[in-house]
Tab-separated table of C-alpha atoms in Angstrom:
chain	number	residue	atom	x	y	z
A	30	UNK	CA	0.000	0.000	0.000
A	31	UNK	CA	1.336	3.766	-0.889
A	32	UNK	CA	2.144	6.123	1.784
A	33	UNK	CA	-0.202	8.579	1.965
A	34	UNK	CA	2.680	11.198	3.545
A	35	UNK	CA	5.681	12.666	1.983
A	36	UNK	CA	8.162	15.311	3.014
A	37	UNK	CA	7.775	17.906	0.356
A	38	UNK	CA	4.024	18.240	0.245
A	39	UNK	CA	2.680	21.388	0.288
A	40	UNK	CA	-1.252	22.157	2.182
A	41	UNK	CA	-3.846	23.889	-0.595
A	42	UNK	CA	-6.042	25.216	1.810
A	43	UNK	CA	-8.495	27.618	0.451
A	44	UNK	CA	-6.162	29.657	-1.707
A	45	UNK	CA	-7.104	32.414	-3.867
A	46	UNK	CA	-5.789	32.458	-7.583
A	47	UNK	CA	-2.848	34.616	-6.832
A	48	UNK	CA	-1.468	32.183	-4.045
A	49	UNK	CA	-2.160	29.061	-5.839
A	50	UNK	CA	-0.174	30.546	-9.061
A	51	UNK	CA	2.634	31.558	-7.194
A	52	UNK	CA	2.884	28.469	-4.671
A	53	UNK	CA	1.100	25.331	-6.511
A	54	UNK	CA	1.880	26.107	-9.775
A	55	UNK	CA	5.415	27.413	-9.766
A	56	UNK	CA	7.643	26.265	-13.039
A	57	UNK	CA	9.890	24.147	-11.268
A	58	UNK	CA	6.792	22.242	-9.726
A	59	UNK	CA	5.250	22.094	-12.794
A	60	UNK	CA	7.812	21.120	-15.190
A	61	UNK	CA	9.552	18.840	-13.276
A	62	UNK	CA	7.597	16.837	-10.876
A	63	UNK	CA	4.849	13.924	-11.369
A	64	UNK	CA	1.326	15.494	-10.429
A	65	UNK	CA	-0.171	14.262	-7.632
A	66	UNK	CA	-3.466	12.842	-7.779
A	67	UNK	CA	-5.809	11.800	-5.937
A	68	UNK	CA	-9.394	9.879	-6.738
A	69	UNK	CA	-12.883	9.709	-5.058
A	70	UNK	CA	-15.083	7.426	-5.868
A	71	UNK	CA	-14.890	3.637	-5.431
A	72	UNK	CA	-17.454	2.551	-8.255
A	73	UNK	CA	-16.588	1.581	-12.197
A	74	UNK	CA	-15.400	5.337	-12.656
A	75	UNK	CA	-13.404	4.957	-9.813
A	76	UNK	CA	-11.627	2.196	-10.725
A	77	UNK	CA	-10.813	3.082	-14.311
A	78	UNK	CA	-9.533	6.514	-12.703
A	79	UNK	CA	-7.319	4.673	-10.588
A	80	UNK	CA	-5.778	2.178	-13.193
A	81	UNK	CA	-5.334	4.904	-16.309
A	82	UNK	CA	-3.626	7.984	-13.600
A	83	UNK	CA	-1.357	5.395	-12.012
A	84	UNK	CA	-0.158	4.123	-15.069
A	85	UNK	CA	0.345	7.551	-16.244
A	86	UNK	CA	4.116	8.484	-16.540
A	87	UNK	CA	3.579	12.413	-15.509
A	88	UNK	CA	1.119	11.617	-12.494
A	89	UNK	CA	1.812	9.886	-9.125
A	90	UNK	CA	-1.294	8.598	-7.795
A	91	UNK	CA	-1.235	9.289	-3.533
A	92	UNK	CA	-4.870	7.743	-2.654
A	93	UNK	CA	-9.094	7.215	-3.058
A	94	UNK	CA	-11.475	7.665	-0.882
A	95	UNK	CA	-14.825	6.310	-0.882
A	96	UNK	CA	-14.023	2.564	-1.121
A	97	UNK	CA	-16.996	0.969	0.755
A	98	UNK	CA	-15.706	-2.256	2.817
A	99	UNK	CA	-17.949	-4.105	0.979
A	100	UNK	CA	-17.017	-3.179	-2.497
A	101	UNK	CA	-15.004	-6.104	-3.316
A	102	UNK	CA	-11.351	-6.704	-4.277
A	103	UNK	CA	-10.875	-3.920	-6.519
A	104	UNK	CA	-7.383	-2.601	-7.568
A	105	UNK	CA	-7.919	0.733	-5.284
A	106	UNK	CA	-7.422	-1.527	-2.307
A	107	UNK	CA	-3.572	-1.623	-3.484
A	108	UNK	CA	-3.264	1.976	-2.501
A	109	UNK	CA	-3.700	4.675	0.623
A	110	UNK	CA	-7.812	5.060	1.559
A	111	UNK	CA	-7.761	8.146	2.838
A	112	UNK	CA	-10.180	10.881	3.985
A	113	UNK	CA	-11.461	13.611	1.458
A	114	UNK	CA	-9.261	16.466	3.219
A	115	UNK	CA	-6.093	14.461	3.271
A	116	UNK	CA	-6.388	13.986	-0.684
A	117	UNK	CA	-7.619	17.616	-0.807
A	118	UNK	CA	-4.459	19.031	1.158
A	119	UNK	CA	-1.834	16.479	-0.330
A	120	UNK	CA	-2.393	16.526	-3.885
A	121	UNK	CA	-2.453	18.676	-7.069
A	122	UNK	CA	-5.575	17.635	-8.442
A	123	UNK	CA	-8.640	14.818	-7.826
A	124	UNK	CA	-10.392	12.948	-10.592
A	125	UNK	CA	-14.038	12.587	-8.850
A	126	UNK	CA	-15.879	9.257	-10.068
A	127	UNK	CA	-18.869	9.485	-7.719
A	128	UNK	CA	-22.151	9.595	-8.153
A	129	UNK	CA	-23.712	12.343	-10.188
A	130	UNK	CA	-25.541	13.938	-7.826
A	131	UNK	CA	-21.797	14.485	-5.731
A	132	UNK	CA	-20.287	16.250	-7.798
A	133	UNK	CA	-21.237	19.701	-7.292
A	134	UNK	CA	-20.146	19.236	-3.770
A	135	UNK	CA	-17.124	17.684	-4.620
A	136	UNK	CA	-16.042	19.941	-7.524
A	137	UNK	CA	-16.709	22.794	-5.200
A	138	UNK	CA	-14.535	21.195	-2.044
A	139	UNK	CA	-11.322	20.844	-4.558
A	140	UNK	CA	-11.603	24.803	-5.671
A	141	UNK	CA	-11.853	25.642	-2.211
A	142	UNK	CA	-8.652	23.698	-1.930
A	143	UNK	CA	-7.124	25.167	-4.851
A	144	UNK	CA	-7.166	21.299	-6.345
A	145	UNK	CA	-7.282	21.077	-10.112
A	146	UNK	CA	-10.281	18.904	-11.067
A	147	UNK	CA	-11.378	16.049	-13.740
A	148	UNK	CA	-14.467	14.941	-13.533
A	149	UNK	CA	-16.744	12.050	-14.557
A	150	UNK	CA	-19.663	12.800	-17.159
A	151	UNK	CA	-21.985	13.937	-16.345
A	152	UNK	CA	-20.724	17.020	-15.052
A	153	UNK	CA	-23.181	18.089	-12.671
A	154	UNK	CA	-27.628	18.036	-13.145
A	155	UNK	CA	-27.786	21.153	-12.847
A	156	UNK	CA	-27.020	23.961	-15.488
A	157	UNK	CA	-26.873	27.041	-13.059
A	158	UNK	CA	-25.011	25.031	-10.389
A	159	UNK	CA	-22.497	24.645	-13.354
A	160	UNK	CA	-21.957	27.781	-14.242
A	161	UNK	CA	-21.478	28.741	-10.081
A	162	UNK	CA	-18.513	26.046	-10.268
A	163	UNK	CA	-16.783	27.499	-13.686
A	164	UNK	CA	-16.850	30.979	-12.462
A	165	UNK	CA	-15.088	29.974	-9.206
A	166	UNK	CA	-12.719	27.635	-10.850
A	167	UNK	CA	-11.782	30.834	-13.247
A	168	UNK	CA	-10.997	33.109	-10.265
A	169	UNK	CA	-9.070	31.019	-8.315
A	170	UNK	CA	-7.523	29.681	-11.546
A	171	UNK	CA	-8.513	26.436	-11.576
A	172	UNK	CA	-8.714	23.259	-13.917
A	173	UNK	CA	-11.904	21.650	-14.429
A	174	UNK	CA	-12.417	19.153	-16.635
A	175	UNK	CA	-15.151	17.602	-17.906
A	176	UNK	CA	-14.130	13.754	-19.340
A	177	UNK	CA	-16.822	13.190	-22.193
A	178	UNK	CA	-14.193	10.183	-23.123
A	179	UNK	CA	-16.066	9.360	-26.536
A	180	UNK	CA	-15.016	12.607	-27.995
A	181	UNK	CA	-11.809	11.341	-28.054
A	182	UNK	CA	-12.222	7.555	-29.225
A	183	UNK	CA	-9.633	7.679	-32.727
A	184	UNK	CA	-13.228	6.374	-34.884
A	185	UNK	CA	-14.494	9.753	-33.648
A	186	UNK	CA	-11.387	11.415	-34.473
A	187	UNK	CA	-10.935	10.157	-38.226
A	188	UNK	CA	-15.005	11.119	-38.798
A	189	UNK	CA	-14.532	14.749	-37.554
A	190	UNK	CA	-11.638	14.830	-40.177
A	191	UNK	CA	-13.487	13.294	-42.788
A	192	UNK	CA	-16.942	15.405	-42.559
A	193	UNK	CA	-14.513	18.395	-42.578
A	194	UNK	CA	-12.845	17.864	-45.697
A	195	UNK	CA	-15.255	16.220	-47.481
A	196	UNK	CA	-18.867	16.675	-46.835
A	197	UNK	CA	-20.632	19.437	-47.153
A	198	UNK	CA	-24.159	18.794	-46.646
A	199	UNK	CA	-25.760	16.288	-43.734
A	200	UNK	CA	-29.418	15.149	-43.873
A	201	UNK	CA	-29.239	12.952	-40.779
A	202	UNK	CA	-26.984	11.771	-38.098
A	203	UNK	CA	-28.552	8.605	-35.761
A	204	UNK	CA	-26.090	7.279	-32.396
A	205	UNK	CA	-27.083	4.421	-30.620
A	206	UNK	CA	-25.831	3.687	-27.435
A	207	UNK	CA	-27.092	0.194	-25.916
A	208	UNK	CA	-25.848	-1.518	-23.135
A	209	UNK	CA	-26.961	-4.767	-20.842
A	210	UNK	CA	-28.451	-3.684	-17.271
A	211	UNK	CA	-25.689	-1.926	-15.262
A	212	UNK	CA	-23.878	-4.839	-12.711
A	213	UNK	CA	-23.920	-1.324	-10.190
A	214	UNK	CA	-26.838	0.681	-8.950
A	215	UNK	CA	-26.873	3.635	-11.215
A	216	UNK	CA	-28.482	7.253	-9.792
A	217	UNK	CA	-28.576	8.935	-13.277
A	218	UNK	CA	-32.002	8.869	-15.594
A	219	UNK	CA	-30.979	7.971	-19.342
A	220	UNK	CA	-30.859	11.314	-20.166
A	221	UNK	CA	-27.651	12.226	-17.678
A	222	UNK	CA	-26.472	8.715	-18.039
A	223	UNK	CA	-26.230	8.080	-21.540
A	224	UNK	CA	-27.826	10.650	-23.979
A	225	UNK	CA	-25.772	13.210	-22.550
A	226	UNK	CA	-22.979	11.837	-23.584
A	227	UNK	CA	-24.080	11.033	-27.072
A	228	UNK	CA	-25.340	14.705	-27.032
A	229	UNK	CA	-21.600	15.290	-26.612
A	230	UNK	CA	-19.971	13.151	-29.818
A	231	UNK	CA	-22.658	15.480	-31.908
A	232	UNK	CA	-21.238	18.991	-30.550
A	233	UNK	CA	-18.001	17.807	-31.034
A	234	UNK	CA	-18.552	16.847	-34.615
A	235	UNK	CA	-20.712	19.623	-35.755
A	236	UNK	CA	-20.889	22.619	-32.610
A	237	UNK	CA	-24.565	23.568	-34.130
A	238	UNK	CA	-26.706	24.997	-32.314
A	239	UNK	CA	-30.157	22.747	-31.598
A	240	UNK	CA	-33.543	24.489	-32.760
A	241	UNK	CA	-35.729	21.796	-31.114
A	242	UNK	CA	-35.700	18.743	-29.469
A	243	UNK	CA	-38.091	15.855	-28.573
A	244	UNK	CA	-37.568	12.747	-26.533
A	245	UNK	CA	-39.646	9.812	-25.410
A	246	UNK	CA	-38.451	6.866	-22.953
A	247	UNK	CA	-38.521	5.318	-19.034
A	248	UNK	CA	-35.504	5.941	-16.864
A	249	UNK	CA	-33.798	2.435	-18.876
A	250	UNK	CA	-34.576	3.434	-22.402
A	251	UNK	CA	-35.168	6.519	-24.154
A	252	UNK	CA	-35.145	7.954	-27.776
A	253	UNK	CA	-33.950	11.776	-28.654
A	254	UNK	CA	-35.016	13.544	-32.110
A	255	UNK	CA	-32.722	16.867	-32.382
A	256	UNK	CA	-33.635	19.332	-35.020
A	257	UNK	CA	-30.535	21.346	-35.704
A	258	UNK	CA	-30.706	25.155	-36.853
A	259	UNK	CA	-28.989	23.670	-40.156
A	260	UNK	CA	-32.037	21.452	-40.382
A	261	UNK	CA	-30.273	18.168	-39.696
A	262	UNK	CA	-32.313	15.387	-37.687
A	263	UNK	CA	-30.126	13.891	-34.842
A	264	UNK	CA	-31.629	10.922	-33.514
A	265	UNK	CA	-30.574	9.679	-30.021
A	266	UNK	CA	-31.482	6.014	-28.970
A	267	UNK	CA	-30.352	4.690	-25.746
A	268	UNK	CA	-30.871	1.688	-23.483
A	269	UNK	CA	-29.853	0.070	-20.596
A	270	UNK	CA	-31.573	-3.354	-20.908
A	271	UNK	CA	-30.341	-4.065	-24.045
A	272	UNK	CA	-28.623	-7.756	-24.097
A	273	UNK	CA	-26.291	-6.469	-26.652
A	274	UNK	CA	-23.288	-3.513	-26.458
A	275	UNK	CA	-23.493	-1.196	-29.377
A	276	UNK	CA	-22.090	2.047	-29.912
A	277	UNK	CA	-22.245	3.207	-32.824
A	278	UNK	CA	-22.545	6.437	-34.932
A	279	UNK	CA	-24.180	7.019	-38.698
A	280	UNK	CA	-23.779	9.930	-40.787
A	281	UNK	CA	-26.721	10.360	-44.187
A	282	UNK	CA	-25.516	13.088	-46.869
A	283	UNK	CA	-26.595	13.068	-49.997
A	284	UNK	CA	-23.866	11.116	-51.713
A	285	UNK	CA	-21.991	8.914	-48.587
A	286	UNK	CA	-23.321	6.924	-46.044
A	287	UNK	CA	-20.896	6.605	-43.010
A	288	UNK	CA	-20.916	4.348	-40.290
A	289	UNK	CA	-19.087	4.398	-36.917
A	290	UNK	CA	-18.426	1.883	-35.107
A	291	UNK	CA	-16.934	2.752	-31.302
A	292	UNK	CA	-16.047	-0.141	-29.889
A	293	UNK	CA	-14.078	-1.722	-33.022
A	294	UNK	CA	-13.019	2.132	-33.315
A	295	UNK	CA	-13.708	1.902	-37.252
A	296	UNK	CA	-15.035	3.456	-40.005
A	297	UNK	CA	-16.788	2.893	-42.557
A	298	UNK	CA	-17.823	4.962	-45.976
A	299	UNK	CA	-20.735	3.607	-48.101
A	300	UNK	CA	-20.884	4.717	-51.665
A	301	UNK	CA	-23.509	4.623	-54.315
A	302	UNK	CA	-21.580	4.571	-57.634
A	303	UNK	CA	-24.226	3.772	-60.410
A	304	UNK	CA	-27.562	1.660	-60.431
A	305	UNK	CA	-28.983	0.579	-64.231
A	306	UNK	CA	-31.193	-1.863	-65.594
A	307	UNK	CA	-28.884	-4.918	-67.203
A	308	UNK	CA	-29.940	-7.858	-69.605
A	309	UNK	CA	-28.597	-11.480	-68.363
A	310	UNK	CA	-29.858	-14.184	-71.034
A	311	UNK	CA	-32.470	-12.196	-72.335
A	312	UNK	CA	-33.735	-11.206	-68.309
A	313	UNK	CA	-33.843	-7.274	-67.655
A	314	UNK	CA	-32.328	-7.153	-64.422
A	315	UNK	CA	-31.797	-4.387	-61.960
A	316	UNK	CA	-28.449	-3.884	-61.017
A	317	UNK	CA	-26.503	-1.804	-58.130
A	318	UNK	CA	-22.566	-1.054	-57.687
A	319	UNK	CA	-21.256	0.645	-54.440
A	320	UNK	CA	-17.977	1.127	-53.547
A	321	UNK	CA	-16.842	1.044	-49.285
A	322	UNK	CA	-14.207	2.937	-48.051
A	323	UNK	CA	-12.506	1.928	-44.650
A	324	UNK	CA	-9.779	3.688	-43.408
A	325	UNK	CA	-6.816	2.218	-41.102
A	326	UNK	CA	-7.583	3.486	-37.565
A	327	UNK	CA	-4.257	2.951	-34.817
A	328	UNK	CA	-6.558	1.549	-31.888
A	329	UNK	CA	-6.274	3.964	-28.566
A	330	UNK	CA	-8.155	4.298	-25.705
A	331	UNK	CA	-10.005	7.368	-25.357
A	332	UNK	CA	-9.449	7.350	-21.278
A	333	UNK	CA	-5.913	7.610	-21.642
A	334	UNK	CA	-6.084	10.552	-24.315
A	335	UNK	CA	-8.002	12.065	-22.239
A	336	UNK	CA	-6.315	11.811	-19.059
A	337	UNK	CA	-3.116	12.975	-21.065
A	338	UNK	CA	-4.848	16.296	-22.157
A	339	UNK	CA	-5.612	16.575	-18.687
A	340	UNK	CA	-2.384	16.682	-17.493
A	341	UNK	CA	-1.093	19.229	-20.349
A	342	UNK	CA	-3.932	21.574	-19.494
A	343	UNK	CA	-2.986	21.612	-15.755
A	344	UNK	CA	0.620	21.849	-16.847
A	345	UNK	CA	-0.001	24.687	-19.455
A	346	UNK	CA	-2.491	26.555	-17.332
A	347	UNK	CA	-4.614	27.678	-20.258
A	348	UNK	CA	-8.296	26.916	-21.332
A	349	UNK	CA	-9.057	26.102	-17.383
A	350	UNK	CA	-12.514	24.963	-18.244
A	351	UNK	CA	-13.036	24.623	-21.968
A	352	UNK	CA	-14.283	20.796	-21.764
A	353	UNK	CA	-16.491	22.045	-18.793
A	354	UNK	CA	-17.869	24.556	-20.986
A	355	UNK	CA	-18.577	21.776	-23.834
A	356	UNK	CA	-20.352	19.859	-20.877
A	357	UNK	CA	-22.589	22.199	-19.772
A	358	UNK	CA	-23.606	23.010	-23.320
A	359	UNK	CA	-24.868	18.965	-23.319
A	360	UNK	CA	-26.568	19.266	-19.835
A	361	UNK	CA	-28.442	22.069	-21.304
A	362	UNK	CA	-29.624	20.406	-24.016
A	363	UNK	CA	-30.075	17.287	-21.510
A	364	UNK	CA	-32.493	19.161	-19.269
A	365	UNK	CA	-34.663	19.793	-22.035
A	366	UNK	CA	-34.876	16.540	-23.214
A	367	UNK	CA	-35.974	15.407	-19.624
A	368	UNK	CA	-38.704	18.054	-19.718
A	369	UNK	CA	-39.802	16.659	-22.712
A	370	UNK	CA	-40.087	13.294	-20.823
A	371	UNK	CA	-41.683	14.685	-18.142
A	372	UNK	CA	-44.641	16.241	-20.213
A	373	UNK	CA	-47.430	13.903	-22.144
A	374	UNK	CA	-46.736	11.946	-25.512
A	375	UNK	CA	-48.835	14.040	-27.519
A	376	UNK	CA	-46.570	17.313	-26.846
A	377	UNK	CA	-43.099	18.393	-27.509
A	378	UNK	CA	-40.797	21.550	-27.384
A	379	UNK	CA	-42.134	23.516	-29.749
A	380	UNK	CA	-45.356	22.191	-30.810
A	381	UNK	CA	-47.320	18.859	-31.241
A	382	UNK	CA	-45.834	15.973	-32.376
């Protein structure tokens, strides 16, 4: 088990932005030494946080907290449990994997700390609460980051490329997102849990802004229609009783039809070349050629890419809350969808079905 003590820390007790710039963040601290991190949260979040910061070479993970005794032999149990304001004092920055409805409370305990945060999607319920958090984090000059980890999967990557270069016009874009029944207890609705994130991939593709949305659903399964002010459909479906994983991503325009696949992290570009009526011994027969383009895509895992950008943004000290920013844009969008599934079938945000 890791010490949870060492000679050269430094306490981060409530500091304003000046002190934290000119104490935490000082050159030689930054350039030089691992960051320290620490992790709360015990559950699936917490455990990926754990493996992917520890295995980091610019980060030196000092502790969790949160790990129920009951929670099993999980690979936290190899380092320091510690109490919130030990990890708080002690280290640089805290990746927070609790539960949803946490976070605001954590989020706000590391800025009063002057601790450097990345957080679990979804950021927080709560738009306004949101904003509250990124306007403290900015004047005490603090990092707060959102990990939407799809928006970083290479499939993801290659398609942002590709609609930018070659596509010009988009009719439709559908995401599924499907998934067995969770093996934890899970507080968030489908909205928070899943289509938020999907809601995510979409602003990172296209950043448009939505004109109206629509949703129908229970708390396991639940269906989005977003009408985009570039009149584009986005169609959201998501499930949590699904007995098969899928994630995957389509993209209509009038000439290509492209498919994304996010677990095989591939792509793939459908074609219509030509379609003609042909005679075969004397039979008129109709007769279709298409053409499938799939480019080579280096696997990665969109965790560690995004734990890396972490650590550059702390490092670098600029855009402090950029991917909190992006987040909040989705939650926005997210509370609107669960009005919609609040309110009868027969009604949606803008008119009647």
């Amino acid at each position: 088990m890791m010490s949870a003590t060492r000679d050269n820390i430094k306490v981060f007790a409530r500091l304003t932005s000046r002190e934290r710039q000119s104490k935490n963040m000082s050159a030689e601290r930054v350039d030089s030494d691992r960051l320290r991190i620490g992790v709360f949260g015990g559950g699936s979040f917490g455990r990926q946080f754990v493996r992917v910061f520890d295995a980091h070479p610019e980060t030196e993970l000092r502790g969790v907290t949160g790990v129920t005794p009951d929670a099993g032999p999980h690979r936290e149990t190899e380092y320091a449990v510690v109490d919130r304001e030990t990890l708080l004092t002690e280290c640089d920055a805290v990746a927070i994997g609790t539960q949803t409805e946490e976070h605001a409370t954590d989020i706000s305990d590391c800025l009063d700390a002057g601790t450097d945060v990345f957080v679990a999607p979804p950021f927080v319920t709560d738009p306004a609460t949101g904003r509250e958090l990124l306007t403290t984090a900015t004047d005490r000059g603090c990092v707060v980051y959102t990990g939407h980890f799809d928006r970083h999967n290479p499939a993801i990557t290659h398609l942002r490329r590709y609609l930018s270069s070659v596509v010009d016009e988009i009719v439709a874009i559908e995401v599924q997102r499907h998934s067995p029944p969770p093996a934890e207890s899970v507080d968030d609705d489908i909205v928070m849990g899943s289509l938020v994130k999907d809601i995510d991939i979409l602003d990172t593709l296209f950043e448009w802004s939505v004109d109206r949305v629509d949703a129908t659903g229970t708390d396991e399964y639940g269906v989005a229609t977003l009408q985009f002010k570039s009149d584009t459909v986005g169609t959201l479906k998501a499930s949590r009783v699904s007995q098969q994983t899928v994630r995957r991503l389509t993209v209509t325009t009038p000439t290509v039809y492209i498919e994304t696949d996010l677990l095989d992290q591939s792509l793939s570009v459908y074609r219509h070349n030509a379609s003609a009526y042909v005679e075969d011994d004397g039979k008129r027969q109709f007769q279709e050629q298409n053409t499938i383009e799939q480019p080579t895509i280096t696997r990665q895992e969109p965790l560690k890419t995004a734990v890396g950008e972490f650590v550059s943004t702390v490092r670098q000290r600029d855009a402090l809350t950029a991917t909190a920013e992006d987040a909040l844009r989705s939650i926005e969008i997210g509370v609107r969808l669960q009005n919609q599934l609040a309110k009868p079938a027969t009604t949606s945000e803008g008119g009647s079905v």
